[in-house]
């Protein structure tokens, strides 16, 4: 059964009409969900019982079951959820001087398979439904309502596990639900979607007429380096990716953020910085580079660039008048890198299972008395 969180206001209206109910109820239900942040159908106390029963017959409330909440010294908080089919996903809440942001997951695993990424280690098992993405945000908003009354999630980054543009329809639906002006009202300009560079979807996104920010995981200044760490670059090499980005900029006149993780000796040398500056020169006015110190993942050989490499890299971009910041890290003491809490949890579970199997095995093999 689908979650009520996957419906737009218009979908609720249609469902009501199909059930012979008054259309104005849609707005009431919507406000219960996104203004009052209620946690169950029963709390909709101006909705007749028989309508609540009908809703319950067709929709789940939240599809998420909380498993772990982990808070770091800088208050970054990670939430590990179990879905209806037992898959695990994680969501992160971060505190900034400009507000509170939530990083949502869009898929279970990811098929893009970037070499440096913990999520890329697990092939995609399925896309998340829009309701499962909205529910992550609503769980955290309700958590805030309880623990820090008055605090509101103000920003969203679609940068958790998964490639959002490989789950395009559900992600667009999610964006329209959380951006709705009679609901959560999270401003489109406060939302950022990050893609590994699915060129055709960047073109499609340009046509959506939505003010949501686009971030592109670039991570390399040339095809050779990029292909060595991101196999998506074989499908959409830089020429094709940048053609799509030029089109996006032409259609929307919006800035594009380029994420660039700094990996020691892979993409962090001065010549890489100069090459990156040259690559971005034609769109300099609307290009913003985010240099991200790499968060090491146990399962791969990459290491974080030393501070001096990041500083030199930054200076070269600045000299070339490319807009650039070094991204502040969040929650490093709780494995805040994308996918790490989940992969650690799954590993622990697997270890536990293995130990259990081992014990059973030993018992089977032990000589019978
Ligand atoms: N699939 C999308 C969005 C999710 S990943 C994408 O790739 O853009 C969000 C960002 O985290 C991407 O820029 C990704 O490259 C980066 N990332 C992945 N693993 C990382 C790690 N171990 N340390 C730092 N950044 C990482
Ligand atoms: Fe997928 Fe993004 Fe990780 Fe690449 S970096 S494997 S696209 S989640």
mmCIF file with all atom_site columns, N, CA and C in Angstrom, residues 202-254:
data_model
loop_
_atom_site.group_PDB
_atom_site.id
_atom_site.type_symbol
_atom_site.label_atom_id
_atom_site.label_alt_id
_atom_site.label_comp_id
_atom_site.label_asym_id
_atom_site.label_entity_id
_atom_site.label_seq_id
_atom_site.pdbx_PDB_ins_code
_atom_site.Cartn_x
_atom_site.Cartn_y
_atom_site.Cartn_z
_atom_site.occupancy
_atom_site.B_iso_or_equiv
_atom_site.pdbx_formal_charge
_atom_site.auth_seq_id
_atom_site.auth_comp_id
_atom_site.auth_asym_id
_atom_site.auth_atom_id
_atom_site.pdbx_PDB_model_num
ATOM 1   N N  . UNK A 1 202 ? 19.368 16.264 -17.225 1.00 0.00 ? 202 UNK A N  1
ATOM 2   C CA . UNK A 1 202 ? 19.678 17.677 -16.935 1.00 0.00 ? 202 UNK A CA 1
ATOM 3   C C  . UNK A 1 202 ? 18.893 18.553 -17.918 1.00 0.00 ? 202 UNK A C  1
ATOM 4   N N  . UNK A 1 203 ? 18.843 18.098 -19.183 1.00 0.00 ? 203 UNK A N  1
ATOM 5   C CA . UNK A 1 203 ? 18.067 18.856 -20.184 1.00 0.00 ? 203 UNK A CA 1
ATOM 6   C C  . UNK A 1 203 ? 16.582 18.882 -19.820 1.00 0.00 ? 203 UNK A C  1
ATOM 7   N N  . UNK A 1 204 ? 16.079 17.726 -19.368 1.00 0.00 ? 204 UNK A N  1
ATOM 8   C CA . UNK A 1 204 ? 14.665 17.629 -18.995 1.00 0.00 ? 204 UNK A CA 1
ATOM 9   C C  . UNK A 1 204 ? 14.376 18.529 -17.787 1.00 0.00 ? 204 UNK A C  1
ATOM 10  N N  . UNK A 1 205 ? 15.297 18.493 -16.829 1.00 0.00 ? 205 UNK A N  1
ATOM 11  C CA . UNK A 1 205 ? 15.150 19.284 -15.598 1.00 0.00 ? 205 UNK A CA 1
ATOM 12  C C  . UNK A 1 205 ? 15.079 20.783 -15.933 1.00 0.00 ? 205 UNK A C  1
ATOM 13  N N  . UNK A 1 206 ? 15.835 21.176 -16.956 1.00 0.00 ? 206 UNK A N  1
ATOM 14  C CA . UNK A 1 206 ? 15.848 22.582 -17.366 1.00 0.00 ? 206 UNK A CA 1
ATOM 15  C C  . UNK A 1 206 ? 14.453 23.050 -17.775 1.00 0.00 ? 206 UNK A C  1
ATOM 16  N N  . UNK A 1 207 ? 13.641 22.100 -18.274 1.00 0.00 ? 207 UNK A N  1
ATOM 17  C CA . UNK A 1 207 ? 12.315 22.461 -18.797 1.00 0.00 ? 207 UNK A CA 1
ATOM 18  C C  . UNK A 1 207 ? 11.221 22.439 -17.742 1.00 0.00 ? 207 UNK A C  1
ATOM 19  N N  . UNK A 1 208 ? 11.537 22.082 -16.501 1.00 0.00 ? 208 UNK A N  1
ATOM 20  C CA . UNK A 1 208 ? 10.502 21.875 -15.485 1.00 0.00 ? 208 UNK A CA 1
ATOM 21  C C  . UNK A 1 208 ? 9.883  23.179 -14.972 1.00 0.00 ? 208 UNK A C  1
ATOM 22  N N  . UNK A 1 209 ? 10.568 24.298 -15.207 1.00 0.00 ? 209 UNK A N  1
ATOM 23  C CA . UNK A 1 209 ? 10.046 25.575 -14.717 1.00 0.00 ? 209 UNK A CA 1
ATOM 24  C C  . UNK A 1 209 ? 10.005 25.625 -13.200 1.00 0.00 ? 209 UNK A C  1
ATOM 25  N N  . UNK A 1 210 ? 10.967 24.997 -12.563 1.00 0.00 ? 210 UNK A N  1
ATOM 26  C CA . UNK A 1 210 ? 11.032 24.997 -11.107 1.00 0.00 ? 210 UNK A CA 1
ATOM 27  C C  . UNK A 1 210 ? 12.382 25.613 -10.726 1.00 0.00 ? 210 UNK A C  1
ATOM 28  N N  . UNK A 1 211 ? 12.388 26.381 -9.616  1.00 0.00 ? 211 UNK A N  1
ATOM 29  C CA . UNK A 1 211 ? 13.597 27.140 -9.275  1.00 0.00 ? 211 UNK A CA 1
ATOM 30  C C  . UNK A 1 211 ? 14.587 26.366 -8.411  1.00 0.00 ? 211 UNK A C  1
ATOM 31  N N  . UNK A 1 212 ? 14.426 25.045 -8.361  1.00 0.00 ? 212 UNK A N  1
ATOM 32  C CA . UNK A 1 212 ? 15.304 24.197 -7.541  1.00 0.00 ? 212 UNK A CA 1
ATOM 33  C C  . UNK A 1 212 ? 16.747 24.256 -8.076  1.00 0.00 ? 212 UNK A C  1
ATOM 34  N N  . UNK A 1 213 ? 17.716 24.290 -7.146  1.00 0.00 ? 213 UNK A N  1
ATOM 35  C CA . UNK A 1 213 ? 19.125 24.365 -7.552  1.00 0.00 ? 213 UNK A CA 1
ATOM 36  C C  . UNK A 1 213 ? 19.644 23.033 -8.083  1.00 0.00 ? 213 UNK A C  1
ATOM 37  N N  . UNK A 1 214 ? 20.547 23.147 -9.043  1.00 0.00 ? 214 UNK A N  1
ATOM 38  C CA . UNK A 1 214 ? 21.172 21.949 -9.607  1.00 0.00 ? 214 UNK A CA 1
ATOM 39  C C  . UNK A 1 214 ? 22.639 21.892 -9.185  1.00 0.00 ? 214 UNK A C  1
ATOM 40  N N  . UNK A 1 215 ? 23.038 20.714 -8.690  1.00 0.00 ? 215 UNK A N  1
ATOM 41  C CA . UNK A 1 215 ? 24.460 20.486 -8.405  1.00 0.00 ? 215 UNK A CA 1
ATOM 42  C C  . UNK A 1 215 ? 24.914 19.307 -9.251  1.00 0.00 ? 215 UNK A C  1
ATOM 43  N N  . UNK A 1 216 ? 26.110 19.420 -9.808  1.00 0.00 ? 216 UNK A N  1
ATOM 44  C CA . UNK A 1 216 ? 26.643 18.336 -10.634 1.00 0.00 ? 216 UNK A CA 1
ATOM 45  C C  . UNK A 1 216 ? 27.910 17.803 -9.969  1.00 0.00 ? 216 UNK A C  1
ATOM 46  N N  . UNK A 1 217 ? 27.949 16.490 -9.765  1.00 0.00 ? 217 UNK A N  1
ATOM 47  C CA . UNK A 1 217 ? 29.142 15.869 -9.195  1.00 0.00 ? 217 UNK A CA 1
ATOM 48  C C  . UNK A 1 217 ? 30.171 15.735 -10.290 1.00 0.00 ? 217 UNK A C  1
ATOM 49  N N  . UNK A 1 218 ? 31.091 16.687 -10.324 1.00 0.00 ? 218 UNK A N  1
ATOM 50  C CA . UNK A 1 218 ? 32.064 16.708 -11.412 1.00 0.00 ? 218 UNK A CA 1
ATOM 51  C C  . UNK A 1 218 ? 33.293 15.877 -11.046 1.00 0.00 ? 218 UNK A C  1
ATOM 52  N N  . UNK A 1 219 ? 33.945 16.249 -9.964  1.00 0.00 ? 219 UNK A N  1
ATOM 53  C CA . UNK A 1 219 ? 35.040 15.478 -9.357  1.00 0.00 ? 219 UNK A CA 1
ATOM 54  C C  . UNK A 1 219 ? 36.278 15.283 -10.210 1.00 0.00 ? 219 UNK A C  1
ATOM 55  N N  . UNK A 1 220 ? 36.292 15.807 -11.431 1.00 0.00 ? 220 UNK A N  1
ATOM 56  C CA . UNK A 1 220 ? 37.483 15.682 -12.258 1.00 0.00 ? 220 UNK A CA 1
ATOM 57  C C  . UNK A 1 220 ? 37.434 16.725 -13.363 1.00 0.00 ? 220 UNK A C  1
ATOM 58  N N  . UNK A 1 221 ? 38.604 17.190 -13.839 1.00 0.00 ? 221 UNK A N  1
ATOM 59  C CA . UNK A 1 221 ? 38.612 18.241 -14.863 1.00 0.00 ? 221 UNK A CA 1
ATOM 60  C C  . UNK A 1 221 ? 38.762 17.686 -16.272 1.00 0.00 ? 221 UNK A C  1
ATOM 61  N N  . UNK A 1 222 ? 38.954 16.379 -16.409 1.00 0.00 ? 222 UNK A N  1
ATOM 62  C CA . UNK A 1 222 ? 39.087 15.811 -17.762 1.00 0.00 ? 222 UNK A CA 1
ATOM 63  C C  . UNK A 1 222 ? 38.494 14.398 -17.800 1.00 0.00 ? 222 UNK A C  1
ATOM 64  N N  . UNK A 1 223 ? 38.268 13.914 -19.015 1.00 0.00 ? 223 UNK A N  1
ATOM 65  C CA . UNK A 1 223 ? 37.603 12.606 -19.171 1.00 0.00 ? 223 UNK A CA 1
ATOM 66  C C  . UNK A 1 223 ? 38.418 11.458 -18.590 1.00 0.00 ? 223 UNK A C  1
ATOM 67  N N  . UNK A 1 224 ? 39.747 11.580 -18.701 1.00 0.00 ? 224 UNK A N  1
ATOM 68  C CA . UNK A 1 224 ? 40.570 10.459 -18.253 1.00 0.00 ? 224 UNK A CA 1
ATOM 69  C C  . UNK A 1 224 ? 40.422 10.248 -16.746 1.00 0.00 ? 224 UNK A C  1
ATOM 70  N N  . UNK A 1 225 ? 40.575 11.326 -15.981 1.00 0.00 ? 225 UNK A N  1
ATOM 71  C CA . UNK A 1 225 ? 40.441 11.211 -14.523 1.00 0.00 ? 225 UNK A CA 1
ATOM 72  C C  . UNK A 1 225 ? 38.997 10.869 -14.156 1.00 0.00 ? 225 UNK A C  1
ATOM 73  N N  . UNK A 1 226 ? 38.057 11.519 -14.813 1.00 0.00 ? 226 UNK A N  1
ATOM 74  C CA . UNK A 1 226 ? 36.655 11.297 -14.435 1.00 0.00 ? 226 UNK A CA 1
ATOM 75  C C  . UNK A 1 226 ? 36.239 9.851  -14.703 1.00 0.00 ? 226 UNK A C  1
ATOM 76  N N  . UNK A 1 227 ? 36.621 9.330  -15.856 1.00 0.00 ? 227 UNK A N  1
ATOM 77  C CA . UNK A 1 227 ? 36.241 7.941  -16.165 1.00 0.00 ? 227 UNK A CA 1
ATOM 78  C C  . UNK A 1 227 ? 36.892 6.962  -15.195 1.00 0.00 ? 227 UNK A C  1
ATOM 79  N N  . UNK A 1 228 ? 38.059 7.320  -14.667 1.00 0.00 ? 228 UNK A N  1
ATOM 80  C CA . UNK A 1 228 ? 38.739 6.391  -13.766 1.00 0.00 ? 228 UNK A CA 1
ATOM 81  C C  . UNK A 1 228 ? 38.031 6.277  -12.414 1.00 0.00 ? 228 UNK A C  1
ATOM 82  N N  . UNK A 1 229 ? 37.216 7.268  -12.052 1.00 0.00 ? 229 UNK A N  1
ATOM 83  C CA . UNK A 1 229 ? 36.504 7.174  -10.770 1.00 0.00 ? 229 UNK A CA 1
ATOM 84  C C  . UNK A 1 229 ? 34.981 7.128  -10.923 1.00 0.00 ? 229 UNK A C  1
ATOM 85  N N  . UNK A 1 230 ? 34.474 7.549  -12.081 1.00 0.00 ? 230 UNK A N  1
ATOM 86  C CA . UNK A 1 230 ? 33.014 7.569  -12.304 1.00 0.00 ? 230 UNK A CA 1
ATOM 87  C C  . UNK A 1 230 ? 32.712 6.917  -13.647 1.00 0.00 ? 230 UNK A C  1
ATOM 88  N N  . UNK A 1 231 ? 32.151 5.700  -13.599 1.00 0.00 ? 231 UNK A N  1
ATOM 89  C CA . UNK A 1 231 ? 31.958 5.037  -14.893 1.00 0.00 ? 231 UNK A CA 1
ATOM 90  C C  . UNK A 1 231 ? 30.834 5.677  -15.705 1.00 0.00 ? 231 UNK A C  1
ATOM 91  N N  . UNK A 1 232 ? 30.002 6.516  -15.063 1.00 0.00 ? 232 UNK A N  1
ATOM 92  C CA . UNK A 1 232 ? 28.962 7.232  -15.809 1.00 0.00 ? 232 UNK A CA 1
ATOM 93  C C  . UNK A 1 232 ? 29.587 8.124  -16.881 1.00 0.00 ? 232 UNK A C  1
ATOM 94  N N  . UNK A 1 233 ? 30.877 8.476  -16.667 1.00 0.00 ? 233 UNK A N  1
ATOM 95  C CA . UNK A 1 233 ? 31.557 9.343  -17.629 1.00 0.00 ? 233 UNK A CA 1
ATOM 96  C C  . UNK A 1 233 ? 31.779 8.653  -18.978 1.00 0.00 ? 233 UNK A C  1
ATOM 97  N N  . UNK A 1 234 ? 31.749 7.321  -18.989 1.00 0.00 ? 234 UNK A N  1
ATOM 98  C CA . UNK A 1 234 ? 31.864 6.620  -20.270 1.00 0.00 ? 234 UNK A CA 1
ATOM 99  C C  . UNK A 1 234 ? 30.587 6.796  -21.076 1.00 0.00 ? 234 UNK A C  1
ATOM 100 N N  . UNK A 1 235 ? 29.470 6.871  -20.359 1.00 0.00 ? 235 UNK A N  1
ATOM 101 C CA . UNK A 1 235 ? 28.185 7.035  -21.038 1.00 0.00 ? 235 UNK A CA 1
ATOM 102 C C  . UNK A 1 235 ? 27.965 8.497  -21.440 1.00 0.00 ? 235 UNK A C  1
ATOM 103 N N  . UNK A 1 236 ? 28.225 9.397  -20.498 1.00 0.00 ? 236 UNK A N  1
ATOM 104 C CA . UNK A 1 236 ? 28.065 10.835 -20.769 1.00 0.00 ? 236 UNK A CA 1
ATOM 105 C C  . UNK A 1 236 ? 29.375 11.548 -20.488 1.00 0.00 ? 236 UNK A C  1
ATOM 106 N N  . UNK A 1 237 ? 30.304 11.527 -21.456 1.00 0.00 ? 237 UNK A N  1
ATOM 107 C CA . UNK A 1 237 ? 31.595 12.185 -21.234 1.00 0.00 ? 237 UNK A CA 1
ATOM 108 C C  . UNK A 1 237 ? 31.419 13.698 -21.056 1.00 0.00 ? 237 UNK A C  1
ATOM 109 N N  . UNK A 1 238 ? 32.493 14.346 -20.632 1.00 0.00 ? 238 UNK A N  1
ATOM 110 C CA . UNK A 1 238 ? 32.398 15.763 -20.281 1.00 0.00 ? 238 UNK A CA 1
ATOM 111 C C  . UNK A 1 238 ? 31.789 16.628 -21.390 1.00 0.00 ? 238 UNK A C  1
ATOM 112 N N  . UNK A 1 239 ? 32.131 16.323 -22.661 1.00 0.00 ? 239 UNK A N  1
ATOM 113 C CA . UNK A 1 239 ? 31.591 17.152 -23.760 1.00 0.00 ? 239 UNK A CA 1
ATOM 114 C C  . UNK A 1 239 ? 30.066 17.113 -23.737 1.00 0.00 ? 239 UNK A C  1
ATOM 115 N N  . UNK A 1 240 ? 29.523 15.917 -23.569 1.00 0.00 ? 240 UNK A N  1
ATOM 116 C CA . UNK A 1 240 ? 28.069 15.755 -23.587 1.00 0.00 ? 240 UNK A CA 1
ATOM 117 C C  . UNK A 1 240 ? 27.444 16.347 -22.318 1.00 0.00 ? 240 UNK A C  1
ATOM 118 N N  . UNK A 1 241 ? 28.115 16.114 -21.191 1.00 0.00 ? 241 UNK A N  1
ATOM 119 C CA . UNK A 1 241 ? 27.626 16.656 -19.921 1.00 0.00 ? 241 UNK A CA 1
ATOM 120 C C  . UNK A 1 241 ? 27.565 18.184 -19.992 1.00 0.00 ? 241 UNK A C  1
ATOM 121 N N  . UNK A 1 242 ? 28.653 18.782 -20.507 1.00 0.00 ? 242 UNK A N  1
ATOM 122 C CA . UNK A 1 242 ? 28.677 20.250 -20.545 1.00 0.00 ? 242 UNK A CA 1
ATOM 123 C C  . UNK A 1 242 ? 27.721 20.823 -21.581 1.00 0.00 ? 242 UNK A C  1
ATOM 124 N N  . UNK A 1 243 ? 27.474 20.110 -22.664 1.00 0.00 ? 243 UNK A N  1
ATOM 125 C CA . UNK A 1 243 ? 26.442 20.567 -23.607 1.00 0.00 ? 243 UNK A CA 1
ATOM 126 C C  . UNK A 1 243 ? 25.103 20.681 -22.888 1.00 0.00 ? 243 UNK A C  1
ATOM 127 N N  . UNK A 1 244 ? 24.805 19.665 -22.053 1.00 0.00 ? 244 UNK A N  1
ATOM 128 C CA . UNK A 1 244 ? 23.538 19.676 -21.306 1.00 0.00 ? 244 UNK A CA 1
ATOM 129 C C  . UNK A 1 244 ? 23.536 20.815 -20.284 1.00 0.00 ? 244 UNK A C  1
ATOM 130 N N  . UNK A 1 245 ? 24.681 21.040 -19.640 1.00 0.00 ? 245 UNK A N  1
ATOM 131 C CA . UNK A 1 245 ? 24.763 22.121 -18.651 1.00 0.00 ? 245 UNK A CA 1
ATOM 132 C C  . UNK A 1 245 ? 24.606 23.492 -19.326 1.00 0.00 ? 245 UNK A C  1
ATOM 133 N N  . UNK A 1 246 ? 25.242 23.661 -20.490 1.00 0.00 ? 246 UNK A N  1
ATOM 134 C CA . UNK A 1 246 ? 25.076 24.933 -21.225 1.00 0.00 ? 246 UNK A CA 1
ATOM 135 C C  . UNK A 1 246 ? 23.603 25.160 -21.525 1.00 0.00 ? 246 UNK A C  1
ATOM 136 N N  . UNK A 1 247 ? 22.938 24.084 -21.955 1.00 0.00 ? 247 UNK A N  1
ATOM 137 C CA . UNK A 1 247 ? 21.514 24.216 -22.291 1.00 0.00 ? 247 UNK A CA 1
ATOM 138 C C  . UNK A 1 247 ? 20.714 24.592 -21.044 1.00 0.00 ? 247 UNK A C  1
ATOM 139 N N  . UNK A 1 248 ? 21.026 23.913 -19.913 1.00 0.00 ? 248 UNK A N  1
ATOM 140 C CA . UNK A 1 248 ? 20.334 24.212 -18.649 1.00 0.00 ? 248 UNK A CA 1
ATOM 141 C C  . UNK A 1 248 ? 20.477 25.695 -18.296 1.00 0.00 ? 248 UNK A C  1
ATOM 142 N N  . UNK A 1 249 ? 21.700 26.184 -18.450 1.00 0.00 ? 249 UNK A N  1
ATOM 143 C CA . UNK A 1 249 ? 21.959 27.585 -18.098 1.00 0.00 ? 249 UNK A CA 1
ATOM 144 C C  . UNK A 1 249 ? 21.234 28.532 -19.062 1.00 0.00 ? 249 UNK A C  1
ATOM 145 N N  . UNK A 1 250 ? 21.232 28.159 -20.339 1.00 0.00 ? 250 UNK A N  1
ATOM 146 C CA . UNK A 1 250 ? 20.568 28.994 -21.340 1.00 0.00 ? 250 UNK A CA 1
ATOM 147 C C  . UNK A 1 250 ? 19.061 29.074 -21.052 1.00 0.00 ? 250 UNK A C  1
ATOM 148 N N  . UNK A 1 251 ? 18.463 27.941 -20.701 1.00 0.00 ? 251 UNK A N  1
ATOM 149 C CA . UNK A 1 251 ? 17.018 27.898 -20.487 1.00 0.00 ? 251 UNK A CA 1
ATOM 150 C C  . UNK A 1 251 ? 16.646 28.568 -19.161 1.00 0.00 ? 251 UNK A C  1
ATOM 151 N N  . UNK A 1 252 ? 17.425 28.313 -18.106 1.00 0.00 ? 252 UNK A N  1
ATOM 152 C CA . UNK A 1 252 ? 16.993 28.742 -16.755 1.00 0.00 ? 252 UNK A CA 1
ATOM 153 C C  . UNK A 1 252 ? 17.703 29.999 -16.271 1.00 0.00 ? 252 UNK A C  1
ATOM 154 N N  . UNK A 1 253 ? 18.856 30.289 -16.846 1.00 0.00 ? 253 UNK A N  1
ATOM 155 C CA . UNK A 1 253 ? 19.711 31.367 -16.347 1.00 0.00 ? 253 UNK A CA 1
ATOM 156 C C  . UNK A 1 253 ? 20.022 31.201 -14.858 1.00 0.00 ? 253 UNK A C  1
ATOM 157 N N  . UNK A 1 254 ? 20.082 29.954 -14.428 1.00 0.00 ? 254 UNK A N  1
ATOM 158 C CA . UNK A 1 254 ? 20.362 29.682 -13.018 1.00 0.00 ? 254 UNK A CA 1
ATOM 159 C C  . UNK A 1 254 ? 21.787 29.194 -12.852 1.00 0.00 ? 254 UNK A C  1
#
